[in-house]
Amino acid sequence: MILGITGSIGGGKSYVAECFSRHGWDVFSADEFCRALREKPDAAFLEETKKRFGDAFFDASGGFDRAKIADAVFSNAGKMTDWLALVYPALDAEIDRVVARCRKTRRNGVFEIPLLFENDYAPRFDAVLAVYCGDALRRERLMKCRGLSPEEIARREACQLPESVKLERADYAVINRSSPDALDAQISVLIKKFTLIEQGKGSLR
């Protein structure tokens, strides 16, 4: 089973992926991959970034400055498009590589991708799971746990489909509105279902 996980910022996608990992599933995080690109970029990626953006994305030591990147791309649609055009070819190739590895080794895999529907990744997976929290609670958590302002949250949300649309498009959903235990229980039910499907005792959708 190759499962895509998506949802809106602050909804709990990473925790859900973690739960699958505890059940023995392989986990791929698009955010972690992109973070690695920033922290350990190869020479070609650095050169292309400087060509497109100058020194605006770099700190005094010449490394990527995550805060500057976020401030620029979430406040300017053109820069967001340019940044994604730079990052996504590498992400595309890595997703394909990891999916192929999971298929070859017959490993269950979960792929946590915030912009899954926005970038038409759904066809690469057997099914898509949306993590739903609800806008008010999700924003409250973002302000409390990440220290984001309402304006920062709004800028980031503007780059994504609404949470309700992701829920509607997904094949499965978990609701993250109460305790971790309640979320764990939902995921356990899903994993049992997927196990039965693999045994030929149920249908995927």
PDB file of C-alpha atoms in Angstrom:
ATOM      1  CA  MET A   1       0.000   0.000   0.000  1.00  0.00           C
ATOM      2  CA  ILE A   2       1.336   3.394  -1.015  1.00  0.00           C
ATOM      3  CA  LEU A   3      -0.618   6.109   0.786  1.00  0.00           C
ATOM      4  CA  GLY A   4      -0.447   9.861   0.285  1.00  0.00           C
ATOM      5  CA  ILE A   5      -1.166  12.017   3.347  1.00  0.00           C
ATOM      6  CA  THR A   6      -2.225  15.634   3.015  1.00  0.00           C
ATOM      7  CA  GLY A   7      -4.029  18.388   4.873  1.00  0.00           C
ATOM      8  CA  SER A   8      -3.671  22.040   5.740  1.00  0.00           C
ATOM      9  CA  ILE A   9      -0.852  23.652   7.690  1.00  0.00           C
ATOM     10  CA  GLY A  10      -1.046  22.787  11.383  1.00  0.00           C
ATOM     11  CA  GLY A  11      -3.575  19.988  10.882  1.00  0.00           C
ATOM     12  CA  GLY A  12      -1.402  17.173  12.230  1.00  0.00           C
ATOM     13  CA  LYS A  13      -0.032  15.471   9.101  1.00  0.00           C
ATOM     14  CA  SER A  14       3.374  14.763  10.621  1.00  0.00           C
ATOM     15  CA  TYR A  15       1.874  13.135  13.695  1.00  0.00           C
ATOM     16  CA  VAL A  16      -0.299  10.911  11.494  1.00  0.00           C
ATOM     17  CA  ALA A  17       2.740   9.867   9.439  1.00  0.00           C
ATOM     18  CA  GLU A  18       4.531   9.127  12.733  1.00  0.00           C
ATOM     19  CA  CYS A  19       1.676   6.829  13.764  1.00  0.00           C
ATOM     20  CA  PHE A  20       2.016   4.840  10.554  1.00  0.00           C
ATOM     21  CA  SER A  21       5.760   4.624  11.148  1.00  0.00           C
ATOM     22  CA  ARG A  22       5.121   3.061  14.565  1.00  0.00           C
ATOM     23  CA  HIS A  23       3.111   0.387  12.757  1.00  0.00           C
ATOM     24  CA  GLY A  24       6.111  -0.406  10.562  1.00  0.00           C
ATOM     25  CA  TRP A  25       5.298   1.686   7.492  1.00  0.00           C
ATOM     26  CA  ASP A  26       8.020   3.556   5.620  1.00  0.00           C
ATOM     27  CA  VAL A  27       7.551   7.335   5.810  1.00  0.00           C
ATOM     28  CA  PHE A  28       8.499  10.038   3.326  1.00  0.00           C
ATOM     29  CA  SER A  29       8.058  13.719   4.181  1.00  0.00           C
ATOM     30  CA  ALA A  30       8.083  16.305   1.408  1.00  0.00           C
ATOM     31  CA  ASP A  31       8.838  19.016   3.971  1.00  0.00           C
ATOM     32  CA  GLU A  32      11.817  17.065   5.324  1.00  0.00           C
ATOM     33  CA  PHE A  33      13.146  16.504   1.826  1.00  0.00           C
ATOM     34  CA  CYS A  34      12.837  20.209   0.984  1.00  0.00           C
ATOM     35  CA  ARG A  35      14.476  21.091   4.305  1.00  0.00           C
ATOM     36  CA  ALA A  36      17.418  18.858   3.397  1.00  0.00           C
ATOM     37  CA  LEU A  37      17.674  20.648   0.043  1.00  0.00           C
ATOM     38  CA  ARG A  38      18.037  23.925   1.914  1.00  0.00           C
ATOM     39  CA  GLU A  39      20.420  22.655   4.595  1.00  0.00           C
ATOM     40  CA  LYS A  40      22.676  20.561   2.348  1.00  0.00           C
ATOM     41  CA  PRO A  41      22.187  21.874  -1.193  1.00  0.00           C
ATOM     42  CA  ASP A  42      24.400  20.732  -4.001  1.00  0.00           C
ATOM     43  CA  ALA A  43      26.356  23.270  -6.029  1.00  0.00           C
ATOM     44  CA  ALA A  44      23.902  23.271  -8.946  1.00  0.00           C
ATOM     45  CA  PHE A  45      20.921  23.987  -6.685  1.00  0.00           C
ATOM     46  CA  LEU A  46      22.774  26.846  -4.968  1.00  0.00           C
ATOM     47  CA  GLU A  47      23.843  28.350  -8.265  1.00  0.00           C
ATOM     48  CA  GLU A  48      20.336  28.204  -9.729  1.00  0.00           C
ATOM     49  CA  THR A  49      18.834  29.736  -6.574  1.00  0.00           C
ATOM     50  CA  LYS A  50      21.255  32.661  -6.668  1.00  0.00           C
ATOM     51  CA  LYS A  51      20.588  33.121 -10.365  1.00  0.00           C
ATOM     52  CA  ARG A  52      16.822  33.379  -9.759  1.00  0.00           C
ATOM     53  CA  PHE A  53      16.731  35.207  -6.428  1.00  0.00           C
ATOM     54  CA  GLY A  54      20.112  36.846  -5.913  1.00  0.00           C
ATOM     55  CA  ASP A  55      21.251  36.950  -2.298  1.00  0.00           C
ATOM     56  CA  ALA A  56      17.758  37.486  -0.899  1.00  0.00           C
ATOM     57  CA  PHE A  57      17.400  33.928   0.396  1.00  0.00           C
ATOM     58  CA  PHE A  58      20.824  33.619   2.042  1.00  0.00           C
ATOM     59  CA  ASP A  59      22.273  34.446   5.445  1.00  0.00           C
ATOM     60  CA  ALA A  60      25.638  36.080   6.177  1.00  0.00           C
ATOM     61  CA  SER A  61      27.468  32.743   5.927  1.00  0.00           C
ATOM     62  CA  GLY A  62      26.067  32.010   2.487  1.00  0.00           C
ATOM     63  CA  GLY A  63      23.592  29.383   3.656  1.00  0.00           C
ATOM     64  CA  PHE A  64      19.852  29.383   3.085  1.00  0.00           C
ATOM     65  CA  ASP A  65      17.872  31.525   5.518  1.00  0.00           C
ATOM     66  CA  ARG A  66      14.562  29.709   6.092  1.00  0.00           C
ATOM     67  CA  ALA A  67      12.826  32.786   7.538  1.00  0.00           C
ATOM     68  CA  LYS A  68      13.763  34.936   4.531  1.00  0.00           C
ATOM     69  CA  ILE A  69      12.574  32.279   2.109  1.00  0.00           C
ATOM     70  CA  ALA A  70       9.258  31.866   3.923  1.00  0.00           C
ATOM     71  CA  ASP A  71       8.706  35.621   4.156  1.00  0.00           C
ATOM     72  CA  ALA A  72       9.406  36.080   0.453  1.00  0.00           C
ATOM     73  CA  VAL A  73       7.466  33.178  -1.041  1.00  0.00           C
ATOM     74  CA  PHE A  74       4.407  33.418   1.198  1.00  0.00           C
ATOM     75  CA  SER A  75       3.983  37.121   0.485  1.00  0.00           C
ATOM     76  CA  ASN A  76       4.667  37.079  -3.253  1.00  0.00           C
ATOM     77  CA  ALA A  77       2.885  34.639  -5.573  1.00  0.00           C
ATOM     78  CA  GLY A  78       5.483  35.116  -8.295  1.00  0.00           C
ATOM     79  CA  LYS A  79       8.346  34.208  -6.004  1.00  0.00           C
ATOM     80  CA  MET A  80       6.396  31.221  -4.702  1.00  0.00           C
ATOM     81  CA  THR A  81       5.971  29.978  -8.278  1.00  0.00           C
ATOM     82  CA  ASP A  82       9.676  30.477  -9.004  1.00  0.00           C
ATOM     83  CA  TRP A  83      10.720  28.750  -5.775  1.00  0.00           C
ATOM     84  CA  LEU A  84       8.501  25.729  -6.405  1.00  0.00           C
ATOM     85  CA  ALA A  85       9.738  25.511  -9.993  1.00  0.00           C
ATOM     86  CA  LEU A  86      13.229  25.217  -8.533  1.00  0.00           C
ATOM     87  CA  VAL A  87      12.411  22.727  -5.766  1.00  0.00           C
ATOM     88  CA  TYR A  88       9.763  20.481  -7.278  1.00  0.00           C
ATOM     89  CA  PRO A  89      11.769  18.736 -10.022  1.00  0.00           C
ATOM     90  CA  ALA A  90      14.035  17.316  -7.306  1.00  0.00           C
ATOM     91  CA  LEU A  91      11.028  16.463  -5.119  1.00  0.00           C
ATOM     92  CA  ASP A  92       9.243  14.785  -8.047  1.00  0.00           C
ATOM     93  CA  ALA A  93      12.258  12.596  -8.762  1.00  0.00           C
ATOM     94  CA  GLU A  94      12.648  11.640  -5.099  1.00  0.00           C
ATOM     95  CA  ILE A  95       8.970  10.711  -4.722  1.00  0.00           C
ATOM     96  CA  ASP A  96       9.197   8.507  -7.804  1.00  0.00           C
ATOM     97  CA  ARG A  97      12.357   6.876  -6.465  1.00  0.00           C
ATOM     98  CA  VAL A  98      10.889   6.118  -3.042  1.00  0.00           C
ATOM     99  CA  VAL A  99       7.574   4.874  -4.480  1.00  0.00           C
ATOM    100  CA  ALA A 100       9.501   2.535  -6.782  1.00  0.00           C
ATOM    101  CA  ARG A 101      11.557   1.258  -3.854  1.00  0.00           C
ATOM    102  CA  CYS A 102       8.430   0.559  -1.815  1.00  0.00           C
ATOM    103  CA  ARG A 103       6.846  -1.273  -4.746  1.00  0.00           C
ATOM    104  CA  LYS A 104       9.963  -3.350  -5.349  1.00  0.00           C
ATOM    105  CA  THR A 105      10.442  -4.315  -1.703  1.00  0.00           C
ATOM    106  CA  ARG A 106       6.673  -4.682  -1.124  1.00  0.00           C
ATOM    107  CA  ARG A 107       6.870  -2.224   1.771  1.00  0.00           C
ATOM    108  CA  ASN A 108       3.908  -0.142   2.903  1.00  0.00           C
ATOM    109  CA  GLY A 109       4.714   3.537   2.517  1.00  0.00           C
ATOM    110  CA  VAL A 110       3.151   6.834   3.567  1.00  0.00           C
ATOM    111  CA  PHE A 111       4.031  10.057   1.775  1.00  0.00           C
ATOM    112  CA  GLU A 112       3.322  13.252   3.721  1.00  0.00           C
ATOM    113  CA  ILE A 113       2.851  16.005   1.120  1.00  0.00           C
ATOM    114  CA  PRO A 114       1.107  19.276   2.058  1.00  0.00           C
ATOM    115  CA  LEU A 115       0.535  20.336  -1.571  1.00  0.00           C
ATOM    116  CA  LEU A 116      -0.441  16.871  -2.777  1.00  0.00           C
ATOM    117  CA  PHE A 117      -3.603  17.868  -4.624  1.00  0.00           C
ATOM    118  CA  GLU A 118      -2.249  21.262  -5.644  1.00  0.00           C
ATOM    119  CA  ASN A 119       0.594  19.545  -7.538  1.00  0.00           C
ATOM    120  CA  ASP A 120      -1.443  16.602  -8.869  1.00  0.00           C
ATOM    121  CA  TYR A 121       0.430  13.913  -6.936  1.00  0.00           C
ATOM    122  CA  ALA A 122      -2.670  11.843  -6.116  1.00  0.00           C
ATOM    123  CA  PRO A 123      -2.353   9.477  -9.136  1.00  0.00           C
ATOM    124  CA  ARG A 124       1.037   8.296  -7.830  1.00  0.00           C
ATOM    125  CA  PHE A 125      -0.552   6.681  -4.770  1.00  0.00           C
ATOM    126  CA  ASP A 126      -2.978   3.847  -4.141  1.00  0.00           C
ATOM    127  CA  ALA A 127      -5.095   6.178  -2.007  1.00  0.00           C
ATOM    128  CA  VAL A 128      -4.986   9.592  -0.339  1.00  0.00           C
ATOM    129  CA  LEU A 129      -5.680  10.282   3.336  1.00  0.00           C
ATOM    130  CA  ALA A 130      -6.659  13.783   4.476  1.00  0.00           C
ATOM    131  CA  VAL A 131      -6.023  14.965   8.023  1.00  0.00           C
ATOM    132  CA  TYR A 132      -8.843  17.284   9.044  1.00  0.00           C
ATOM    133  CA  CYS A 133      -8.751  19.578  12.056  1.00  0.00           C
ATOM    134  CA  GLY A 134     -11.062  22.499  11.329  1.00  0.00           C
ATOM    135  CA  ASP A 135      -9.850  26.006  10.564  1.00  0.00           C
ATOM    136  CA  ALA A 136     -10.414  27.652  13.958  1.00  0.00           C
ATOM    137  CA  LEU A 137      -8.700  24.940  16.023  1.00  0.00           C
ATOM    138  CA  ARG A 138      -5.879  24.553  13.511  1.00  0.00           C
ATOM    139  CA  ARG A 139      -5.128  28.297  13.554  1.00  0.00           C
ATOM    140  CA  GLU A 140      -5.257  28.346  17.338  1.00  0.00           C
ATOM    141  CA  ARG A 141      -2.670  25.555  17.456  1.00  0.00           C
ATOM    142  CA  LEU A 142      -0.444  27.338  14.943  1.00  0.00           C
ATOM    143  CA  MET A 143      -0.430  30.521  17.007  1.00  0.00           C
ATOM    144  CA  LYS A 144       0.160  28.683  20.273  1.00  0.00           C
ATOM    145  CA  CYS A 145       2.661  26.015  19.184  1.00  0.00           C
ATOM    146  CA  ARG A 146       4.522  27.701  16.314  1.00  0.00           C
ATOM    147  CA  GLY A 147       4.128  31.323  17.279  1.00  0.00           C
ATOM    148  CA  LEU A 148       2.667  32.313  13.921  1.00  0.00           C
ATOM    149  CA  SER A 149       0.615  35.469  13.671  1.00  0.00           C
ATOM    150  CA  PRO A 150      -2.860  35.433  12.067  1.00  0.00           C
ATOM    151  CA  GLU A 151      -1.366  37.315   9.098  1.00  0.00           C
ATOM    152  CA  GLU A 152       1.390  34.718   8.633  1.00  0.00           C
ATOM    153  CA  ILE A 153      -1.139  31.896   8.815  1.00  0.00           C
ATOM    154  CA  ALA A 154      -3.361  33.594   6.244  1.00  0.00           C
ATOM    155  CA  ARG A 155      -0.428  34.051   3.824  1.00  0.00           C
ATOM    156  CA  ARG A 156       0.467  30.381   4.048  1.00  0.00           C
ATOM    157  CA  GLU A 157      -3.115  29.199   3.736  1.00  0.00           C
ATOM    158  CA  ALA A 158      -3.515  31.292   0.583  1.00  0.00           C
ATOM    159  CA  CYS A 159      -0.975  29.005  -1.115  1.00  0.00           C
ATOM    160  CA  GLN A 160      -3.023  25.875  -0.390  1.00  0.00           C
ATOM    161  CA  LEU A 161      -6.446  24.514  -1.191  1.00  0.00           C
ATOM    162  CA  PRO A 162      -8.967  24.964   1.639  1.00  0.00           C
ATOM    163  CA  GLU A 163      -8.973  22.184   4.212  1.00  0.00           C
ATOM    164  CA  SER A 164     -12.556  21.287   3.304  1.00  0.00           C
ATOM    165  CA  VAL A 165     -11.613  20.763  -0.368  1.00  0.00           C
ATOM    166  CA  LYS A 166      -8.766  18.417   0.565  1.00  0.00           C
ATOM    167  CA  LEU A 167     -11.169  16.465   2.746  1.00  0.00           C
ATOM    168  CA  GLU A 168     -13.651  16.183  -0.108  1.00  0.00           C
ATOM    169  CA  ARG A 169     -11.057  14.984  -2.620  1.00  0.00           C
ATOM    170  CA  ALA A 170      -9.366  12.411  -0.375  1.00  0.00           C
ATOM    171  CA  ASP A 171     -10.252   8.711  -0.318  1.00  0.00           C
ATOM    172  CA  TYR A 172      -9.951   8.511   3.479  1.00  0.00           C
ATOM    173  CA  ALA A 173      -9.845  10.962   6.364  1.00  0.00           C
ATOM    174  CA  VAL A 174      -8.918  11.164  10.022  1.00  0.00           C
ATOM    175  CA  ILE A 175     -10.254  13.869  12.318  1.00  0.00           C
ATOM    176  CA  ASN A 176      -7.684  15.535  14.547  1.00  0.00           C
ATOM    177  CA  ARG A 177      -9.847  17.582  16.899  1.00  0.00           C
ATOM    178  CA  SER A 178      -9.332  15.955  20.295  1.00  0.00           C
ATOM    179  CA  SER A 179      -6.612  13.790  21.860  1.00  0.00           C
ATOM    180  CA  PRO A 180      -3.662  11.922  20.332  1.00  0.00           C
ATOM    181  CA  ASP A 181      -5.244   8.705  21.612  1.00  0.00           C
ATOM    182  CA  ALA A 182      -8.401   9.398  19.603  1.00  0.00           C
ATOM    183  CA  LEU A 183      -6.316  10.012  16.491  1.00  0.00           C
ATOM    184  CA  ASP A 184      -4.260   6.858  17.121  1.00  0.00           C
ATOM    185  CA  ALA A 185      -7.481   4.848  17.333  1.00  0.00           C
ATOM    186  CA  GLN A 186      -8.671   6.116  13.953  1.00  0.00           C
ATOM    187  CA  ILE A 187      -5.346   5.249  12.352  1.00  0.00           C
ATOM    188  CA  SER A 188      -5.392   1.762  13.854  1.00  0.00           C
ATOM    189  CA  VAL A 189      -8.805   1.165  12.256  1.00  0.00           C
ATOM    190  CA  LEU A 190      -7.467   2.332   8.888  1.00  0.00           C
ATOM    191  CA  ILE A 191      -4.391   0.121   9.119  1.00  0.00           C
ATOM    192  CA  LYS A 192      -6.569  -2.908   9.868  1.00  0.00           C
ATOM    193  CA  LYS A 193      -8.647  -2.055   6.797  1.00  0.00           C
ATOM    194  CA  PHE A 194      -5.551  -1.717   4.612  1.00  0.00           C
ATOM    195  CA  THR A 195      -4.235  -5.054   5.929  1.00  0.00           C
ATOM    196  CA  LEU A 196      -7.487  -6.758   4.947  1.00  0.00           C
ATOM    197  CA  ILE A 197      -7.307  -5.152   1.504  1.00  0.00           C
ATOM    198  CA  GLU A 198      -3.805  -6.516   1.005  1.00  0.00           C
ATOM    199  CA  GLN A 199      -5.103  -9.942   1.970  1.00  0.00           C
ATOM    200  CA  GLY A 200      -7.797  -9.631  -0.688  1.00  0.00           C
ATOM    201  CA  LYS A 201     -10.591  -9.296   1.849  1.00  0.00           C
ATOM    202  CA  GLY A 202     -11.749  -5.784   1.065  1.00  0.00           C
ATOM    203  CA  SER A 203     -11.767  -3.021  -1.531  1.00  0.00           C
ATOM    204  CA  LEU A 204      -9.577   0.058  -1.532  1.00  0.00           C
ATOM    205  CA  ARG A 205     -12.411   2.530  -2.077  1.00  0.00           C
TER     206      ARG A 205
END
